């Protein structure tokens, strides 16, 4: 049997409707040249498939999982319950509560099974991937270099910014 291809990051979202937010995590992984696998899998609609995917990610050398969900967002917590890999949660904005429901249900994990939770929305998705990259940078000098360059570039952008004149 052929060896499984390495995928350093697993990115999972509870629904295809989460894609517009979660694609920001994908973009960061792509820009840093980090291998990833991305799936829409639900903790309540497809629990068996979710569990199988987590096992597959572990077999593929995955170092961390990014999980985004909205509403009663138990996805990241369920993922964390099934693996000892670090899990980064992204609260997806919701229609009626603007993502406060997602935030609280992702961040308020009971003691013992942590989910490192980022901001609601696009910034949270991008930062989840950047947090994973910080973990990878601990042991991969090439990733570390890229992360330092990324930080320097965004700092430079602010230094060079010109504010508008008053009318
Ligand atoms: C959650 O329910 C998903 O993560 C999504 O944010 C939300 C709504 O899902 P859909 O009804 O759009 O599939 O499970």
Coordinates of N, CA and C and ligand atoms in Angstrom, one line a residue:
X1 N 0.8 -1.2 0.0 CA 0.0 0.0 0.0 C 0.9 1.3 0.0
X2 N 0.5 2.3 -0.8 CA 1.3 3.5 -0.9 C 1.3 4.2 0.4
X3 N 2.4 4.9 0.8 CA 2.4 5.7 2.0 C 1.5 6.9 1.9
X4 N 0.8 7.2 3.0 CA -0.1 8.4 3.0 C 0.8 9.6 2.8
X5 N 0.2 10.6 2.0 CA 0.9 11.9 1.8 C 0.8 12.7 3.1
X6 N 1.9 13.4 3.4 CA 1.9 14.2 4.7 C 1.0 15.4 4.5
X7 N 0.2 15.6 5.5 CA -0.7 16.9 5.5 C -0.4 17.4 6.9
X8 N 0.3 18.6 7.0 CA 0.6 19.1 8.3 C -0.5 19.8 9.1
X9 N -1.5 20.3 8.3 CA -2.6 20.9 9.0 C -3.9 20.3 8.5
X10 N -4.8 20.1 9.4 CA -6.2 19.7 9.1 C -7.1 20.9 9.3
X11 N -7.9 21.2 8.3 CA -8.9 22.4 8.4 C -10.2 21.8 8.2
X12 N -11.1 21.9 9.2 CA -12.4 21.4 9.1 C -13.5 22.5 9.4
X13 N -14.6 22.4 8.7 CA -15.7 23.4 9.0 C -17.0 22.6 9.1
X14 N -17.9 23.1 9.9 CA -19.1 22.4 10.1 C -20.1 22.3 8.9
X15 N -19.9 23.2 8.0 CA -20.8 23.2 6.8 C -20.1 23.9 5.7
X16 N -20.5 23.6 4.5 CA -20.0 24.4 3.3 C -20.3 25.9 3.4
X17 N -21.3 26.2 4.2 CA -21.7 27.6 4.4 C -20.6 28.4 5.2
X18 N -19.7 27.7 5.8 CA -18.6 28.3 6.5 C -17.4 28.6 5.7
X19 N -17.4 28.2 4.4 CA -16.2 28.3 3.5 C -15.7 29.8 3.4
X20 N -16.7 30.7 3.3 CA -16.2 32.1 3.0 C -15.3 32.7 4.1
X21 N -15.6 32.2 5.4 CA -14.7 32.5 6.5 C -13.5 31.7 6.5
X22 N -13.7 30.4 6.4 CA -12.6 29.4 6.6 C -11.5 29.4 5.5
X23 N -11.9 30.0 4.3 CA -10.9 30.1 3.2 C -9.8 31.0 3.6
X24 N -10.0 31.9 4.6 CA -8.9 32.7 5.1 C -7.8 31.9 5.7
X25 N -8.1 30.8 6.4 CA -7.1 29.9 7.0 C -6.4 29.2 5.8
X26 N -7.2 28.8 4.8 CA -6.6 28.0 3.7 C -5.6 28.9 3.0
X27 N -5.9 30.2 2.8 CA -5.0 31.1 2.1 C -3.7 31.3 2.8
X28 N -3.8 31.4 4.1 CA -2.5 31.5 4.9 C -1.6 30.2 4.7
X29 N -2.3 29.1 4.8 CA -1.5 27.8 4.7 C -0.9 27.8 3.3
X30 N -1.7 28.1 2.3 CA -1.1 28.2 0.9 C 0.0 29.1 0.8
X31 N -0.1 30.4 1.3 CA 0.9 31.4 1.2 C 2.2 31.0 1.9
X32 N 2.1 30.2 2.9 CA 3.3 29.7 3.6 C 3.8 28.4 3.1
X33 N 3.1 27.8 2.1 CA 3.6 26.6 1.5 C 3.4 25.4 2.5
X34 N 2.4 25.5 3.3 CA 2.2 24.4 4.3 C 1.1 23.4 3.8
X35 N 1.4 22.1 3.8 CA 0.4 21.2 3.3 C -0.8 21.1 4.2
X36 N -1.9 21.0 3.6 CA -3.2 20.9 4.4 C -4.2 20.0 3.8
X37 N -5.2 19.6 4.6 CA -6.3 18.9 4.1 C -7.5 19.7 4.6
X38 N -8.5 19.9 3.7 CA -9.7 20.7 4.1 C -11.0 19.9 3.9
X39 N -11.9 19.9 4.9 CA -13.1 19.2 4.8 C -14.2 19.9 5.4
X40 N -15.5 19.7 4.9 CA -16.7 20.2 5.6 C -17.2 18.9 6.2
X41 N -17.2 18.9 7.6 CA -17.7 17.7 8.3 C -18.3 18.2 9.6
X42 N -19.4 17.7 10.0 CA -20.1 18.2 11.1 C -20.1 17.2 12.3
X43 N -20.0 17.8 13.5 CA -20.0 17.0 14.7 C -21.3 16.4 15.0
X44 N -22.4 17.0 14.5 CA -23.7 16.4 14.7 C -24.3 15.7 13.5
X45 N -24.0 16.2 12.3 CA -24.6 15.6 11.1 C -23.8 14.5 10.5
X46 N -22.4 14.5 10.7 CA -21.6 13.4 10.2 C -20.5 13.0 11.2
X47 N -20.9 12.6 12.4 CA -19.9 12.3 13.5 C -19.0 11.2 13.1
X48 N -19.5 10.2 12.4 CA -18.6 9.1 12.1 C -17.5 9.5 11.1
X49 N -17.9 10.2 10.1 CA -17.0 10.7 9.1 C -15.9 11.7 9.7
X50 N -16.4 12.5 10.7 CA -15.5 13.4 11.4 C -14.4 12.6 12.1
X51 N -14.9 11.6 12.8 CA -13.9 10.8 13.6 C -12.9 10.1 12.6
X52 N -13.4 9.6 11.5 CA -12.5 8.9 10.6 C -11.5 9.9 10.0
X53 N -11.9 11.1 9.7 CA -11.0 12.1 9.2 C -9.9 12.5 10.2
X54 N -10.3 12.6 11.5 CA -9.3 12.9 12.5 C -8.2 11.8 12.5
X55 N -8.7 10.6 12.4 CA -7.7 9.4 12.4 C -6.8 9.5 11.2
X56 N -7.4 9.9 10.1 CA -6.7 10.0 8.8 C -5.6 11.1 8.9
X57 N -6.0 12.2 9.5 CA -5.1 13.3 9.7 C -3.9 12.9 10.6
X58 N -4.2 12.2 11.6 CA -3.1 11.8 12.5 C -2.2 10.8 11.8
X59 N -2.7 10.0 10.9 CA -1.9 9.0 10.2 C -1.1 9.8 9.1
X60 N -1.5 11.0 8.7 CA -0.8 11.7 7.7 C 0.2 12.7 8.3
X61 N 0.5 12.6 9.5 CA 1.5 13.4 10.2 C 1.0 14.8 10.5
X62 N -0.3 15.0 10.6 CA -0.8 16.3 10.9 C -0.3 16.8 12.3
X63 N 0.0 18.1 12.4 CA 0.5 18.7 13.6 C -0.5 19.5 14.4
X64 N -1.6 20.0 13.7 CA -2.6 20.8 14.4 C -3.8 20.8 13.5
X65 N -5.0 21.0 14.2 CA -6.2 21.1 13.4 C -6.9 22.5 13.7
X66 N -7.4 23.0 12.6 CA -8.2 24.3 12.7 C -9.7 23.9 12.5
X67 N -10.6 24.2 13.4 CA -12.0 23.8 13.3 C -12.9 25.0 13.4
X68 N -13.7 25.3 12.4 CA -14.6 26.4 12.4 C -16.0 26.0 12.3
X69 N -16.8 26.5 13.2 CA -18.3 26.2 13.2 C -19.1 27.3 13.7
X70 N -20.4 27.4 13.4 CA -21.2 28.4 13.8 C -22.4 27.9 14.6
X71 N -23.1 28.8 15.4 CA -24.2 28.5 16.2 C -23.8 27.7 17.5
X72 N -24.5 26.6 17.8 CA -24.0 25.8 18.9 C -22.8 25.0 18.4
X73 N -21.7 25.7 18.5 CA -20.5 25.3 17.7 C -19.6 24.3 18.5
X74 N -20.0 23.1 18.6 CA -19.3 22.1 19.3 C -18.2 21.4 18.5
X75 N -18.1 21.7 17.2 CA -17.2 21.0 16.4 C -15.7 21.0 16.9
X76 N -15.2 22.1 17.2 CA -13.8 22.2 17.7 C -13.6 21.4 19.0
X77 N -14.6 21.4 19.9 CA -14.5 20.7 21.1 C -14.6 19.2 20.9
X78 N -15.4 18.8 20.0 CA -15.5 17.3 19.6 C -14.2 16.9 19.0
X79 N -13.7 17.7 18.1 CA -12.4 17.3 17.5 C -11.3 17.1 18.6
X80 N -11.3 18.1 19.5 CA -10.3 18.1 20.6 C -10.4 16.9 21.5
X81 N -11.7 16.4 21.6 CA -11.9 15.2 22.4 C -11.4 13.9 21.8
X82 N -11.2 14.0 20.5 CA -10.8 12.8 19.7 C -9.3 12.7 19.4
X83 N -8.6 13.7 19.8 CA -7.1 13.8 19.4 C -6.4 14.6 20.4
X84 N -5.1 14.3 20.6 CA -4.3 15.1 21.4 C -3.5 16.2 20.6
X85 N -3.8 16.2 19.3 CA -3.2 17.3 18.5 C -3.8 18.7 19.0
X86 N -3.0 19.8 18.9 CA -3.6 21.1 19.3 C -4.7 21.4 18.3
X87 N -5.8 21.9 18.9 CA -7.0 22.3 18.1 C -7.2 23.8 18.3
X88 N -7.4 24.5 17.1 CA -7.6 25.9 17.1 C -9.0 26.1 16.6
X89 N -9.9 26.8 17.4 CA -11.3 27.0 17.0 C -11.5 28.3 16.4
X90 N -12.4 28.3 15.4 CA -12.8 29.6 14.7 C -14.3 29.7 14.9
X91 N -14.8 30.7 15.6 CA -16.2 30.9 15.7 C -16.7 31.6 14.4
X92 N -17.7 30.9 13.8 CA -18.2 31.5 12.5 C -19.4 32.4 12.9
X93 N -19.4 33.6 12.2 CA -20.5 34.5 12.4 C -21.9 33.8 12.1
X94 N -22.8 34.1 13.0 CA -24.2 33.4 12.8 C -25.2 34.5 12.5
X95 N -26.3 34.0 12.0 CA -27.3 35.0 11.5 C -28.0 35.8 12.7
X96 N -28.4 35.1 13.7 CA -29.1 35.8 14.8 C -28.3 36.4 15.9
X97 N -27.1 35.8 16.2 CA -26.4 36.2 17.3 C -25.0 36.8 16.9
X98 N -24.8 37.0 15.6 CA -23.6 37.5 15.1 C -22.3 36.8 15.5
X99 N -22.4 35.5 15.8 CA -21.3 34.7 16.2 C -20.9 34.7 17.6
X100 N -21.7 35.4 18.5 CA -21.5 35.3 19.9 C -21.8 33.9 20.4
X101 N -22.8 33.3 19.9 CA -23.1 31.9 20.2 C -22.0 31.0 19.8
X102 N -21.4 31.2 18.6 CA -20.3 30.4 18.1 C -19.1 30.6 19.0
X103 N -18.8 31.8 19.4 CA -17.6 32.2 20.2 C -17.7 31.5 21.6
X104 N -18.9 31.6 22.2 CA -19.0 31.1 23.6 C -18.9 29.6 23.6
X105 N -19.6 29.0 22.6 CA -19.6 27.5 22.6 C -18.3 26.9 22.1
X106 N -17.5 27.7 21.5 CA -16.1 27.2 21.1 C -15.1 27.4 22.2
X107 N -15.2 28.6 22.8 CA -14.2 29.0 23.8 C -14.4 28.4 25.2
X108 N -15.6 28.2 25.6 CA -15.9 27.8 27.0 C -15.9 26.3 27.2
X109 N -14.7 25.7 26.8 CA -14.5 24.3 27.0 C -14.3 24.0 28.5
X110 N -14.9 23.0 29.0 CA -14.6 22.6 30.4 C -13.2 22.1 30.5
X111 N -12.7 22.2 31.7 CA -11.3 21.9 32.0 C -10.9 20.5 31.5
X112 N -9.7 20.4 30.9 CA -9.2 19.1 30.5 C -9.1 18.8 29.0
X113 N -10.0 19.5 28.2 CA -9.9 19.3 26.8 C -9.9 20.7 26.2
X114 N -8.7 21.3 25.9 CA -8.7 22.7 25.5 C -8.9 22.9 24.0
X115 N -9.6 24.0 23.7 CA -9.7 24.5 22.3 C -9.1 25.9 22.3
X116 N -8.0 26.1 21.6 CA -7.5 27.5 21.6 C -8.3 28.3 20.6
X117 N -9.1 29.2 21.1 CA -10.1 29.9 20.3 C -9.7 31.3 19.8
X118 N -9.9 31.5 18.5 CA -9.5 32.8 17.9 C -10.8 33.7 17.8
X119 N -10.6 34.8 17.2 CA -11.7 35.8 17.0 C -12.8 35.3 16.1
X120 N -13.9 35.9 16.2 CA -15.1 35.5 15.3 C -14.7 36.0 13.9
X121 N -14.9 35.1 12.9 CA -14.8 35.6 11.5 C -13.5 35.4 10.9
X122 N -13.3 36.2 9.8 CA -12.2 36.1 8.9 C -10.9 36.2 9.6
X123 N -10.8 37.2 10.5 CA -9.5 37.4 11.3 C -9.2 36.2 12.1
X124 N -10.2 35.6 12.7 CA -10.0 34.4 13.5 C -9.5 33.2 12.6
X125 N -10.1 33.1 11.5 CA -9.7 32.0 10.6 C -8.2 32.2 10.2
X126 N -7.9 33.4 9.8 CA -6.5 33.7 9.4 C -5.5 33.5 10.6
X127 N -5.9 34.0 11.7 CA -5.1 33.9 12.9 C -4.9 32.4 13.4
X128 N -6.0 31.6 13.2 CA -5.9 30.2 13.5 C -4.7 29.5 12.7
X129 N -4.7 29.8 11.4 CA -3.6 29.3 10.6 C -2.3 29.8 11.0
X130 N -2.2 31.1 11.4 CA -1.0 31.7 11.8 C -0.5 31.1 13.1
X131 N -1.5 30.8 14.0 CA -1.1 30.1 15.3 C -0.5 28.8 15.0
X132 N -1.1 28.0 14.1 CA -0.5 26.7 13.7 C 0.9 26.9 13.2
X133 N 1.0 27.9 12.4 CA 2.4 28.2 11.8 C 3.4 28.5 12.8
X134 N 3.0 29.2 13.9 CA 3.9 29.5 15.0 C 4.3 28.1 15.7
X135 N 3.4 27.2 15.8 CA 3.7 25.9 16.3 C 4.7 25.2 15.4
X136 N 4.4 25.2 14.1 CA 5.4 24.5 13.2 C 6.7 25.2 13.2
X137 N 6.8 26.5 13.4 CA 8.0 27.3 13.3 C 9.0 26.9 14.5
X138 N 8.4 26.3 15.5 CA 9.3 25.8 16.6 C 10.3 24.8 16.2
X139 N 9.9 24.0 15.2 CA 10.8 22.9 14.8 C 11.2 22.9 13.3
X140 N 10.7 23.9 12.6 CA 11.0 24.0 11.2 C 11.6 25.4 10.9
X141 N 12.9 25.5 10.7 CA 13.6 26.8 10.5 C 13.0 27.5 9.2
X142 N 12.7 26.8 8.2 CA 12.2 27.5 7.0 C 10.8 28.2 7.3
X143 N 10.0 27.5 8.0 CA 8.7 28.1 8.4 C 8.9 29.3 9.3
X144 N 9.9 29.2 10.2 CA 10.2 30.3 11.1 C 10.6 31.5 10.3
X145 N 11.5 31.3 9.3 CA 11.9 32.4 8.5 C 10.8 33.1 7.8
X146 N 9.8 32.3 7.3 CA 8.7 32.8 6.6 C 7.8 33.6 7.5
X147 N 7.7 33.1 8.7 CA 6.8 33.8 9.7 C 7.4 35.2 10.1
X148 N 8.7 35.2 10.3 CA 9.4 36.4 10.6 C 9.2 37.4 9.5
X149 N 9.4 36.9 8.2 CA 9.2 37.8 7.1 C 7.8 38.3 7.0
X150 N 6.8 37.5 7.3 CA 5.4 37.9 7.2 C 5.2 39.0 8.2
X151 N 5.7 38.9 9.4 CA 5.5 39.9 10.4 C 6.2 41.2 10.0
X152 N 7.4 41.1 9.5 CA 8.1 42.3 9.1 C 7.4 43.0 7.9
X153 N 6.8 42.3 7.0 CA 6.1 42.9 5.9 C 4.9 43.6 6.4
X154 N 4.1 43.0 7.3 CA 2.9 43.7 7.8 C 3.3 45.0 8.6
X155 N 4.4 44.9 9.4 CA 4.8 46.0 10.1 C 5.2 47.2 9.2
X156 N 5.9 46.8 8.1 CA 6.4 47.8 7.1 C 5.2 48.5 6.5
X157 N 4.1 47.8 6.2 CA 2.9 48.3 5.6 C 2.3 49.4 6.5
X158 N 2.3 49.2 7.8 CA 1.8 50.2 8.7 C 2.8 51.4 8.8
X159 N 4.1 51.1 8.9 CA 5.1 52.2 8.9 C 4.9 53.1 7.7
X160 N 4.6 52.5 6.5 CA 4.6 53.3 5.3 C 3.2 53.9 5.0
X161 N 2.3 53.6 5.9 CA 0.9 54.1 5.6 C 0.8 55.6 5.8
X162 N 0.1 56.3 4.9 CA -0.1 57.7 4.9 C -1.6 58.0 5.2
X163 N -1.8 58.7 6.3 CA -3.2 59.0 6.7 C -3.7 60.1 5.9
X164 N -5.0 60.2 5.6 CA -5.6 61.2 4.8 C -5.5 62.6 5.5
X165 N -5.4 63.7 4.7 CA -5.4 65.0 5.2 C -6.9 65.4 5.6
X166 N -7.0 66.3 6.6 CA -8.3 66.8 6.9 C -8.8 67.7 5.8
X167 N -10.1 67.8 5.5 CA -10.6 68.7 4.4 C -10.4 70.1 4.9
Ligands
LIG1 C1 -22.9 24.7 11.9 O1 -24.1 25.2 11.7 C2 -22.0 25.1 10.8 O2 -20.7 25.2 11.2 C3 -22.6 26.3 10.3 O3 -21.8 27.5 10.7 C4 -24.0 26.4 10.9 C5 -25.0 26.4 9.8 O4 -24.9 25.3 8.9 P1 -25.8 25.2 7.6 O5 -27.2 25.1 8.1 O6 -25.5 26.4 6.8 O7 -25.3 24.0 6.9 O8 -23.0 23.3 12.1

